[in-house]
C-alpha cells in the first residue's frame, strides 16, 4: 500500500543536513528554515512513495518585540494522521495535543516504517525538535526555545519532545512527545549529548 493514505509521521531529518544559512533578519531566517525543512519532509515522503504534496515540519517560531510567532499545530493540517504502517496516531489537531495522542516509540516511525531508537537503546535519539509547548504553540517561557528561530548551529537551545514518551523522571514533561525540555545547544554534537540527532516530526497537511 502506498503512503498516500498512510502518511508517515516521523521523518529522520537532521538539522545540520538542511543547508541552513543565517540571513540578516531572524524572520527571513525562520521562513527560510520552514521552506527548507518542509522541502526535506516532502523529499523523504516522496522517496518513500507518497503522492501527497503538502508535507510540513512540526516546528514553532518566536518573534522579537512581542509579535506573535508561528504555531506548529497550525502548520500540519487537520488530521487524521497515520504512520507508515497504517496505525492512527491522532484523529485531529485536538486529539494530537491531548492525552490520547497515540505517539510512542512503536508508532512514531520514519517514512520507511522504521523504529527510531530511544531511551534504553544503545543509541538514544528520542529528542525531536519542535520549539513548542505541549499544545503545539510557540513558547512564551522566555529565553531561546527555537535555536534562534532555527538560525543557530552552535550556542542556544530548542524545545524538544520525546517520541518514546520516556525521560529521566516519570513526569508530564518527560513523557511529552512534543515539549519535554530544552536542548543543551544547537550544534549536532550538543543535540547528541542529550539524546538527540536533530530529528523533526513531519506531517501530511491534509
JSON list of C-alpha atoms in Angstrom, two decimals:
[
{"chain": "A", "resi": 1, "resn": "UNK", "atom": "CA", "xyz": [0.00, 0.00, 0.00]},
{"chain": "A", "resi": 2, "resn": "UNK", "atom": "CA", "xyz": [1.35, 3.41, -0.89]},
{"chain": "A", "resi": 3, "resn": "UNK", "atom": "CA", "xyz": [1.93, 6.16, 1.62]},
{"chain": "A", "resi": 4, "resn": "UNK", "atom": "CA", "xyz": [-0.79, 8.28, 0.03]},
{"chain": "A", "resi": 5, "resn": "UNK", "atom": "CA", "xyz": [-3.32, 7.06, 2.58]},
{"chain": "A", "resi": 6, "resn": "UNK", "atom": "CA", "xyz": [-0.80, 6.05, 5.19]},
{"chain": "A", "resi": 7, "resn": "UNK", "atom": "CA", "xyz": [1.45, 9.12, 5.57]},
{"chain": "A", "resi": 8, "resn": "UNK", "atom": "CA", "xyz": [4.41, 8.60, 7.87]},
{"chain": "A", "resi": 9, "resn": "UNK", "atom": "CA", "xyz": [4.60, 10.75, 10.96]},
{"chain": "A", "resi": 10, "resn": "UNK", "atom": "CA", "xyz": [8.24, 10.88, 11.89]},
{"chain": "A", "resi": 11, "resn": "UNK", "atom": "CA", "xyz": [10.95, 11.57, 9.37]},
{"chain": "A", "resi": 12, "resn": "UNK", "atom": "CA", "xyz": [14.66, 11.47, 10.05]},
{"chain": "A", "resi": 13, "resn": "UNK", "atom": "CA", "xyz": [15.72, 14.96, 9.07]},
{"chain": "A", "resi": 14, "resn": "UNK", "atom": "CA", "xyz": [18.99, 16.22, 10.53]},
{"chain": "A", "resi": 15, "resn": "UNK", "atom": "CA", "xyz": [19.25, 19.90, 11.38]},
{"chain": "A", "resi": 16, "resn": "UNK", "atom": "CA", "xyz": [22.80, 20.11, 10.08]},
{"chain": "A", "resi": 17, "resn": "UNK", "atom": "CA", "xyz": [21.80, 18.39, 6.86]},
{"chain": "A", "resi": 18, "resn": "UNK", "atom": "CA", "xyz": [19.42, 21.15, 5.79]},
{"chain": "A", "resi": 19, "resn": "UNK", "atom": "CA", "xyz": [21.99, 23.51, 4.38]},
{"chain": "A", "resi": 20, "resn": "UNK", "atom": "CA", "xyz": [20.89, 26.07, 6.96]},
{"chain": "A", "resi": 21, "resn": "UNK", "atom": "CA", "xyz": [22.07, 29.64, 6.48]},
{"chain": "A", "resi": 22, "resn": "UNK", "atom": "CA", "xyz": [21.68, 32.68, 8.69]},
{"chain": "A", "resi": 23, "resn": "UNK", "atom": "CA", "xyz": [20.10, 35.63, 6.83]},
{"chain": "A", "resi": 24, "resn": "UNK", "atom": "CA", "xyz": [20.33, 39.12, 8.28]},
{"chain": "A", "resi": 25, "resn": "UNK", "atom": "CA", "xyz": [16.76, 39.14, 9.58]},
{"chain": "A", "resi": 26, "resn": "UNK", "atom": "CA", "xyz": [15.51, 36.49, 12.03]},
{"chain": "A", "resi": 27, "resn": "UNK", "atom": "CA", "xyz": [12.10, 36.45, 10.38]},
{"chain": "A", "resi": 28, "resn": "UNK", "atom": "CA", "xyz": [13.65, 35.75, 6.99]},
{"chain": "A", "resi": 29, "resn": "UNK", "atom": "CA", "xyz": [15.73, 33.02, 8.57]},
{"chain": "A", "resi": 30, "resn": "UNK", "atom": "CA", "xyz": [12.74, 31.28, 10.14]},
{"chain": "A", "resi": 31, "resn": "UNK", "atom": "CA", "xyz": [10.81, 31.44, 6.88]},
{"chain": "A", "resi": 32, "resn": "UNK", "atom": "CA", "xyz": [13.84, 30.04, 5.05]},
{"chain": "A", "resi": 33, "resn": "UNK", "atom": "CA", "xyz": [14.11, 27.17, 7.53]},
{"chain": "A", "resi": 34, "resn": "UNK", "atom": "CA", "xyz": [10.41, 26.38, 7.23]},
{"chain": "A", "resi": 35, "resn": "UNK", "atom": "CA", "xyz": [10.73, 26.20, 3.45]},
{"chain": "A", "resi": 36, "resn": "UNK", "atom": "CA", "xyz": [13.84, 24.04, 3.69]},
{"chain": "A", "resi": 37, "resn": "UNK", "atom": "CA", "xyz": [12.55, 21.69, 6.39]},
{"chain": "A", "resi": 38, "resn": "UNK", "atom": "CA", "xyz": [9.18, 21.30, 4.66]},
{"chain": "A", "resi": 39, "resn": "UNK", "atom": "CA", "xyz": [11.01, 20.50, 1.43]},
{"chain": "A", "resi": 40, "resn": "UNK", "atom": "CA", "xyz": [13.07, 17.83, 3.20]},
{"chain": "A", "resi": 41, "resn": "UNK", "atom": "CA", "xyz": [9.91, 16.30, 4.66]},
{"chain": "A", "resi": 42, "resn": "UNK", "atom": "CA", "xyz": [8.41, 16.33, 1.18]},
{"chain": "A", "resi": 43, "resn": "UNK", "atom": "CA", "xyz": [11.51, 14.77, -0.39]},
{"chain": "A", "resi": 44, "resn": "UNK", "atom": "CA", "xyz": [11.66, 11.96, 2.18]},
{"chain": "A", "resi": 45, "resn": "UNK", "atom": "CA", "xyz": [7.97, 11.20, 1.84]},
{"chain": "A", "resi": 46, "resn": "UNK", "atom": "CA", "xyz": [8.11, 11.26, -1.97]},
{"chain": "A", "resi": 47, "resn": "UNK", "atom": "CA", "xyz": [11.11, 8.93, -1.98]},
{"chain": "A", "resi": 48, "resn": "UNK", "atom": "CA", "xyz": [9.11, 6.54, 0.19]},
{"chain": "A", "resi": 49, "resn": "UNK", "atom": "CA", "xyz": [6.19, 6.56, -2.27]},
{"chain": "A", "resi": 50, "resn": "UNK", "atom": "CA", "xyz": [3.87, 9.29, -1.01]},
{"chain": "A", "resi": 51, "resn": "UNK", "atom": "CA", "xyz": [1.95, 11.33, -3.59]},
{"chain": "A", "resi": 52, "resn": "UNK", "atom": "CA", "xyz": [0.85, 13.90, -1.02]},
{"chain": "A", "resi": 53, "resn": "UNK", "atom": "CA", "xyz": [2.41, 17.24, -1.97]},
{"chain": "A", "resi": 54, "resn": "UNK", "atom": "CA", "xyz": [1.89, 19.19, 1.24]},
{"chain": "A", "resi": 55, "resn": "UNK", "atom": "CA", "xyz": [4.27, 17.86, 3.86]},
{"chain": "A", "resi": 56, "resn": "UNK", "atom": "CA", "xyz": [5.08, 20.09, 6.81]},
{"chain": "A", "resi": 57, "resn": "UNK", "atom": "CA", "xyz": [7.65, 20.04, 9.60]},
{"chain": "A", "resi": 58, "resn": "UNK", "atom": "CA", "xyz": [6.17, 20.30, 13.10]},
{"chain": "A", "resi": 59, "resn": "UNK", "atom": "CA", "xyz": [8.01, 23.44, 14.25]},
{"chain": "A", "resi": 60, "resn": "UNK", "atom": "CA", "xyz": [7.13, 26.67, 16.02]},
{"chain": "A", "resi": 61, "resn": "UNK", "atom": "CA", "xyz": [8.93, 30.01, 15.98]},
{"chain": "A", "resi": 62, "resn": "UNK", "atom": "CA", "xyz": [9.00, 33.02, 18.28]},
{"chain": "A", "resi": 63, "resn": "UNK", "atom": "CA", "xyz": [9.34, 36.58, 17.09]},
{"chain": "A", "resi": 64, "resn": "UNK", "atom": "CA", "xyz": [11.03, 39.56, 18.79]},
{"chain": "A", "resi": 65, "resn": "UNK", "atom": "CA", "xyz": [9.22, 42.59, 20.11]},
{"chain": "A", "resi": 66, "resn": "UNK", "atom": "CA", "xyz": [6.13, 40.73, 21.28]},
{"chain": "A", "resi": 67, "resn": "UNK", "atom": "CA", "xyz": [5.00, 39.82, 17.77]},
{"chain": "A", "resi": 68, "resn": "UNK", "atom": "CA", "xyz": [3.11, 36.53, 17.69]},
{"chain": "A", "resi": 69, "resn": "UNK", "atom": "CA", "xyz": [5.14, 33.58, 16.46]},
{"chain": "A", "resi": 70, "resn": "UNK", "atom": "CA", "xyz": [4.22, 30.60, 14.31]},
{"chain": "A", "resi": 71, "resn": "UNK", "atom": "CA", "xyz": [2.48, 27.66, 15.99]},
{"chain": "A", "resi": 72, "resn": "UNK", "atom": "CA", "xyz": [3.44, 24.14, 14.95]},
{"chain": "A", "resi": 73, "resn": "UNK", "atom": "CA", "xyz": [-0.13, 22.91, 15.48]},
{"chain": "A", "resi": 74, "resn": "UNK", "atom": "CA", "xyz": [-1.34, 25.33, 12.79]},
{"chain": "A", "resi": 75, "resn": "UNK", "atom": "CA", "xyz": [1.14, 24.09, 10.19]},
{"chain": "A", "resi": 76, "resn": "UNK", "atom": "CA", "xyz": [0.22, 20.40, 9.97]},
{"chain": "A", "resi": 77, "resn": "UNK", "atom": "CA", "xyz": [-3.36, 20.26, 8.73]},
{"chain": "A", "resi": 78, "resn": "UNK", "atom": "CA", "xyz": [-6.48, 18.93, 10.43]},
{"chain": "A", "resi": 79, "resn": "UNK", "atom": "CA", "xyz": [-5.85, 15.18, 10.58]},
{"chain": "A", "resi": 80, "resn": "UNK", "atom": "CA", "xyz": [-6.38, 12.31, 10.91]},
{"chain": "A", "resi": 81, "resn": "UNK", "atom": "CA", "xyz": [-2.82, 11.04, 10.59]},
{"chain": "A", "resi": 82, "resn": "UNK", "atom": "CA", "xyz": [-1.50, 7.51, 10.23]},
{"chain": "A", "resi": 83, "resn": "UNK", "atom": "CA", "xyz": [2.06, 6.28, 10.40]},
{"chain": "A", "resi": 84, "resn": "UNK", "atom": "CA", "xyz": [3.82, 4.31, 7.67]},
{"chain": "A", "resi": 85, "resn": "UNK", "atom": "CA", "xyz": [2.18, 1.08, 8.85]},
{"chain": "A", "resi": 86, "resn": "UNK", "atom": "CA", "xyz": [-1.35, 2.46, 8.85]},
{"chain": "A", "resi": 87, "resn": "UNK", "atom": "CA", "xyz": [-1.68, 2.97, 12.60]},
{"chain": "A", "resi": 88, "resn": "UNK", "atom": "CA", "xyz": [-3.68, 6.07, 13.51]},
{"chain": "A", "resi": 89, "resn": "UNK", "atom": "CA", "xyz": [-1.62, 8.37, 15.71]},
{"chain": "A", "resi": 90, "resn": "UNK", "atom": "CA", "xyz": [-4.19, 11.16, 16.01]},
{"chain": "A", "resi": 91, "resn": "UNK", "atom": "CA", "xyz": [-7.65, 11.88, 14.63]},
{"chain": "A", "resi": 92, "resn": "UNK", "atom": "CA", "xyz": [-7.49, 15.68, 14.81]},
{"chain": "A", "resi": 93, "resn": "UNK", "atom": "CA", "xyz": [-5.35, 18.58, 15.97]},
{"chain": "A", "resi": 94, "resn": "UNK", "atom": "CA", "xyz": [-7.12, 18.46, 19.32]},
{"chain": "A", "resi": 95, "resn": "UNK", "atom": "CA", "xyz": [-6.50, 14.71, 19.62]},
{"chain": "A", "resi": 96, "resn": "UNK", "atom": "CA", "xyz": [-2.86, 15.19, 18.66]},
{"chain": "A", "resi": 97, "resn": "UNK", "atom": "CA", "xyz": [-2.39, 17.56, 21.59]},
{"chain": "A", "resi": 98, "resn": "UNK", "atom": "CA", "xyz": [-4.32, 15.53, 24.14]},
{"chain": "A", "resi": 99, "resn": "UNK", "atom": "CA", "xyz": [-3.51, 12.63, 26.46]},
{"chain": "A", "resi": 100, "resn": "UNK", "atom": "CA", "xyz": [-4.98, 10.24, 23.89]},
{"chain": "A", "resi": 101, "resn": "UNK", "atom": "CA", "xyz": [-2.41, 11.01, 21.17]},
{"chain": "A", "resi": 102, "resn": "UNK", "atom": "CA", "xyz": [-1.01, 7.68, 20.01]},
{"chain": "A", "resi": 103, "resn": "UNK", "atom": "CA", "xyz": [2.59, 8.78, 19.60]},
{"chain": "A", "resi": 104, "resn": "UNK", "atom": "CA", "xyz": [5.02, 6.29, 21.12]},
{"chain": "A", "resi": 105, "resn": "UNK", "atom": "CA", "xyz": [8.27, 4.60, 20.18]},
{"chain": "A", "resi": 106, "resn": "UNK", "atom": "CA", "xyz": [6.21, 1.91, 18.47]},
{"chain": "A", "resi": 107, "resn": "UNK", "atom": "CA", "xyz": [4.11, 4.33, 16.42]},
{"chain": "A", "resi": 108, "resn": "UNK", "atom": "CA", "xyz": [6.39, 7.31, 15.71]},
{"chain": "A", "resi": 109, "resn": "UNK", "atom": "CA", "xyz": [8.06, 5.70, 12.73]},
{"chain": "A", "resi": 110, "resn": "UNK", "atom": "CA", "xyz": [10.27, 7.03, 9.97]},
{"chain": "A", "resi": 111, "resn": "UNK", "atom": "CA", "xyz": [8.99, 7.47, 6.42]},
{"chain": "A", "resi": 112, "resn": "UNK", "atom": "CA", "xyz": [10.30, 3.94, 5.78]},
{"chain": "A", "resi": 113, "resn": "UNK", "atom": "CA", "xyz": [8.30, 2.48, 8.65]},
{"chain": "A", "resi": 114, "resn": "UNK", "atom": "CA", "xyz": [11.38, 2.02, 10.82]},
{"chain": "A", "resi": 115, "resn": "UNK", "atom": "CA", "xyz": [11.52, 2.46, 14.58]},
{"chain": "A", "resi": 116, "resn": "UNK", "atom": "CA", "xyz": [13.60, 5.34, 15.93]},
{"chain": "A", "resi": 117, "resn": "UNK", "atom": "CA", "xyz": [15.81, 4.39, 18.86]},
{"chain": "A", "resi": 118, "resn": "UNK", "atom": "CA", "xyz": [15.01, 5.84, 22.26]},
{"chain": "A", "resi": 119, "resn": "UNK", "atom": "CA", "xyz": [15.80, 5.73, 25.94]},
{"chain": "A", "resi": 120, "resn": "UNK", "atom": "CA", "xyz": [17.30, 2.37, 26.93]},
{"chain": "A", "resi": 121, "resn": "UNK", "atom": "CA", "xyz": [18.71, 1.64, 23.47]},
{"chain": "A", "resi": 122, "resn": "UNK", "atom": "CA", "xyz": [22.43, 1.64, 22.70]},
{"chain": "A", "resi": 123, "resn": "UNK", "atom": "CA", "xyz": [21.99, 4.96, 20.91]},
{"chain": "A", "resi": 124, "resn": "UNK", "atom": "CA", "xyz": [19.26, 7.26, 22.16]},
{"chain": "A", "resi": 125, "resn": "UNK", "atom": "CA", "xyz": [17.88, 9.83, 19.69]},
{"chain": "A", "resi": 126, "resn": "UNK", "atom": "CA", "xyz": [14.47, 10.43, 21.24]},
{"chain": "A", "resi": 127, "resn": "UNK", "atom": "CA", "xyz": [14.84, 14.24, 21.38]},
{"chain": "A", "resi": 128, "resn": "UNK", "atom": "CA", "xyz": [12.74, 15.58, 18.48]},
{"chain": "A", "resi": 129, "resn": "UNK", "atom": "CA", "xyz": [12.98, 19.30, 17.67]},
{"chain": "A", "resi": 130, "resn": "UNK", "atom": "CA", "xyz": [9.68, 21.20, 17.97]},
{"chain": "A", "resi": 131, "resn": "UNK", "atom": "CA", "xyz": [10.22, 24.60, 19.62]},
{"chain": "A", "resi": 132, "resn": "UNK", "atom": "CA", "xyz": [6.71, 24.17, 21.01]},
{"chain": "A", "resi": 133, "resn": "UNK", "atom": "CA", "xyz": [4.75, 23.95, 24.23]},
{"chain": "A", "resi": 134, "resn": "UNK", "atom": "CA", "xyz": [2.53, 20.91, 24.97]},
{"chain": "A", "resi": 135, "resn": "UNK", "atom": "CA", "xyz": [-0.35, 22.42, 22.98]},
{"chain": "A", "resi": 136, "resn": "UNK", "atom": "CA", "xyz": [1.80, 22.93, 19.90]},
{"chain": "A", "resi": 137, "resn": "UNK", "atom": "CA", "xyz": [2.06, 26.69, 20.40]},
{"chain": "A", "resi": 138, "resn": "UNK", "atom": "CA", "xyz": [5.17, 28.84, 20.30]},
{"chain": "A", "resi": 139, "resn": "UNK", "atom": "CA", "xyz": [6.67, 29.11, 23.77]},
{"chain": "A", "resi": 140, "resn": "UNK", "atom": "CA", "xyz": [6.20, 32.15, 25.97]},
{"chain": "A", "resi": 141, "resn": "UNK", "atom": "CA", "xyz": [8.56, 30.80, 28.64]},
{"chain": "A", "resi": 142, "resn": "UNK", "atom": "CA", "xyz": [11.31, 33.24, 27.72]},
{"chain": "A", "resi": 143, "resn": "UNK", "atom": "CA", "xyz": [14.85, 32.56, 26.62]},
{"chain": "A", "resi": 144, "resn": "UNK", "atom": "CA", "xyz": [15.81, 30.73, 23.46]},
{"chain": "A", "resi": 145, "resn": "UNK", "atom": "CA", "xyz": [13.35, 27.94, 22.68]},
{"chain": "A", "resi": 146, "resn": "UNK", "atom": "CA", "xyz": [13.89, 27.63, 18.92]},
{"chain": "A", "resi": 147, "resn": "UNK", "atom": "CA", "xyz": [17.66, 27.84, 18.39]},
{"chain": "A", "resi": 148, "resn": "UNK", "atom": "CA", "xyz": [17.25, 31.48, 17.45]},
{"chain": "A", "resi": 149, "resn": "UNK", "atom": "CA", "xyz": [14.25, 30.76, 15.23]},
{"chain": "A", "resi": 150, "resn": "UNK", "atom": "CA", "xyz": [16.20, 27.87, 13.71]},
{"chain": "A", "resi": 151, "resn": "UNK", "atom": "CA", "xyz": [19.16, 30.02, 12.65]},
{"chain": "A", "resi": 152, "resn": "UNK", "atom": "CA", "xyz": [21.76, 28.83, 15.17]},
{"chain": "A", "resi": 153, "resn": "UNK", "atom": "CA", "xyz": [24.10, 25.88, 14.86]},
{"chain": "A", "resi": 154, "resn": "UNK", "atom": "CA", "xyz": [26.15, 26.47, 17.99]},
{"chain": "A", "resi": 155, "resn": "UNK", "atom": "CA", "xyz": [25.05, 28.20, 21.18]},
{"chain": "A", "resi": 156, "resn": "UNK", "atom": "CA", "xyz": [21.35, 28.34, 22.03]},
{"chain": "A", "resi": 157, "resn": "UNK", "atom": "CA", "xyz": [18.56, 25.94, 22.84]},
{"chain": "A", "resi": 158, "resn": "UNK", "atom": "CA", "xyz": [15.38, 24.50, 21.36]},
{"chain": "A", "resi": 159, "resn": "UNK", "atom": "CA", "xyz": [12.45, 22.74, 22.95]},
{"chain": "A", "resi": 160, "resn": "UNK", "atom": "CA", "xyz": [12.38, 19.04, 22.10]},
{"chain": "A", "resi": 161, "resn": "UNK", "atom": "CA", "xyz": [9.84, 16.29, 22.65]},
{"chain": "A", "resi": 162, "resn": "UNK", "atom": "CA", "xyz": [10.40, 12.60, 23.43]},
{"chain": "A", "resi": 163, "resn": "UNK", "atom": "CA", "xyz": [8.96, 10.37, 20.73]},
{"chain": "A", "resi": 164, "resn": "UNK", "atom": "CA", "xyz": [9.26, 7.38, 23.08]},
{"chain": "A", "resi": 165, "resn": "UNK", "atom": "CA", "xyz": [7.43, 9.24, 25.88]},
{"chain": "A", "resi": 166, "resn": "UNK", "atom": "CA", "xyz": [10.25, 8.46, 28.34]},
{"chain": "A", "resi": 167, "resn": "UNK", "atom": "CA", "xyz": [12.75, 10.54, 30.28]},
{"chain": "A", "resi": 168, "resn": "UNK", "atom": "CA", "xyz": [14.87, 10.74, 33.40]},
{"chain": "A", "resi": 169, "resn": "UNK", "atom": "CA", "xyz": [11.72, 11.06, 35.51]},
{"chain": "A", "resi": 170, "resn": "UNK", "atom": "CA", "xyz": [8.14, 9.88, 35.09]},
{"chain": "A", "resi": 171, "resn": "UNK", "atom": "CA", "xyz": [6.68, 13.36, 34.74]},
{"chain": "A", "resi": 172, "resn": "UNK", "atom": "CA", "xyz": [4.28, 15.05, 32.34]},
{"chain": "A", "resi": 173, "resn": "UNK", "atom": "CA", "xyz": [7.07, 16.92, 30.59]},
{"chain": "A", "resi": 174, "resn": "UNK", "atom": "CA", "xyz": [9.43, 13.96, 30.33]},
{"chain": "A", "resi": 175, "resn": "UNK", "atom": "CA", "xyz": [6.58, 11.91, 28.85]},
{"chain": "A", "resi": 176, "resn": "UNK", "atom": "CA", "xyz": [5.61, 14.58, 26.33]},
{"chain": "A", "resi": 177, "resn": "UNK", "atom": "CA", "xyz": [6.07, 13.82, 22.65]},
{"chain": "A", "resi": 178, "resn": "UNK", "atom": "CA", "xyz": [6.42, 17.50, 21.72]},
{"chain": "A", "resi": 179, "resn": "UNK", "atom": "CA", "xyz": [7.58, 19.52, 24.76]},
{"chain": "A", "resi": 180, "resn": "UNK", "atom": "CA", "xyz": [9.93, 17.74, 27.17]},
{"chain": "A", "resi": 181, "resn": "UNK", "atom": "CA", "xyz": [12.89, 20.08, 27.74]},
{"chain": "A", "resi": 182, "resn": "UNK", "atom": "CA", "xyz": [15.35, 22.43, 26.11]},
{"chain": "A", "resi": 183, "resn": "UNK", "atom": "CA", "xyz": [18.34, 21.11, 24.22]},
{"chain": "A", "resi": 184, "resn": "UNK", "atom": "CA", "xyz": [21.88, 21.66, 25.52]},
{"chain": "A", "resi": 185, "resn": "UNK", "atom": "CA", "xyz": [22.76, 23.59, 22.39]},
{"chain": "A", "resi": 186, "resn": "UNK", "atom": "CA", "xyz": [22.05, 23.86, 18.67]},
{"chain": "A", "resi": 187, "resn": "UNK", "atom": "CA", "xyz": [25.01, 22.04, 17.18]},
{"chain": "A", "resi": 188, "resn": "UNK", "atom": "CA", "xyz": [24.77, 18.43, 16.15]},
{"chain": "A", "resi": 189, "resn": "UNK", "atom": "CA", "xyz": [27.16, 17.45, 18.95]},
{"chain": "A", "resi": 190, "resn": "UNK", "atom": "CA", "xyz": [25.09, 19.35, 21.52]},
{"chain": "A", "resi": 191, "resn": "UNK", "atom": "CA", "xyz": [21.89, 17.70, 20.32]},
{"chain": "A", "resi": 192, "resn": "UNK", "atom": "CA", "xyz": [23.53, 14.26, 20.53]},
{"chain": "A", "resi": 193, "resn": "UNK", "atom": "CA", "xyz": [24.78, 14.92, 24.06]},
{"chain": "A", "resi": 194, "resn": "UNK", "atom": "CA", "xyz": [21.27, 14.98, 25.50]},
{"chain": "A", "resi": 195, "resn": "UNK", "atom": "CA", "xyz": [19.78, 12.18, 23.40]},
{"chain": "A", "resi": 196, "resn": "UNK", "atom": "CA", "xyz": [19.01, 13.74, 20.05]},
{"chain": "A", "resi": 197, "resn": "UNK", "atom": "CA", "xyz": [20.07, 13.78, 16.43]},
{"chain": "A", "resi": 198, "resn": "UNK", "atom": "CA", "xyz": [18.30, 16.86, 15.05]},
{"chain": "A", "resi": 199, "resn": "UNK", "atom": "CA", "xyz": [15.19, 14.92, 14.05]},
{"chain": "A", "resi": 200, "resn": "UNK", "atom": "CA", "xyz": [11.89, 16.54, 13.10]},
{"chain": "A", "resi": 201, "resn": "UNK", "atom": "CA", "xyz": [8.27, 15.38, 13.03]},
{"chain": "A", "resi": 202, "resn": "UNK", "atom": "CA", "xyz": [6.83, 15.51, 9.50]},
{"chain": "A", "resi": 203, "resn": "UNK", "atom": "CA", "xyz": [3.09, 15.59, 8.88]},
{"chain": "A", "resi": 204, "resn": "UNK", "atom": "CA", "xyz": [0.98, 15.45, 5.75]},
{"chain": "A", "resi": 205, "resn": "UNK", "atom": "CA", "xyz": [-1.05, 18.65, 5.99]},
{"chain": "A", "resi": 206, "resn": "UNK", "atom": "CA", "xyz": [-4.32, 17.35, 4.59]}
]
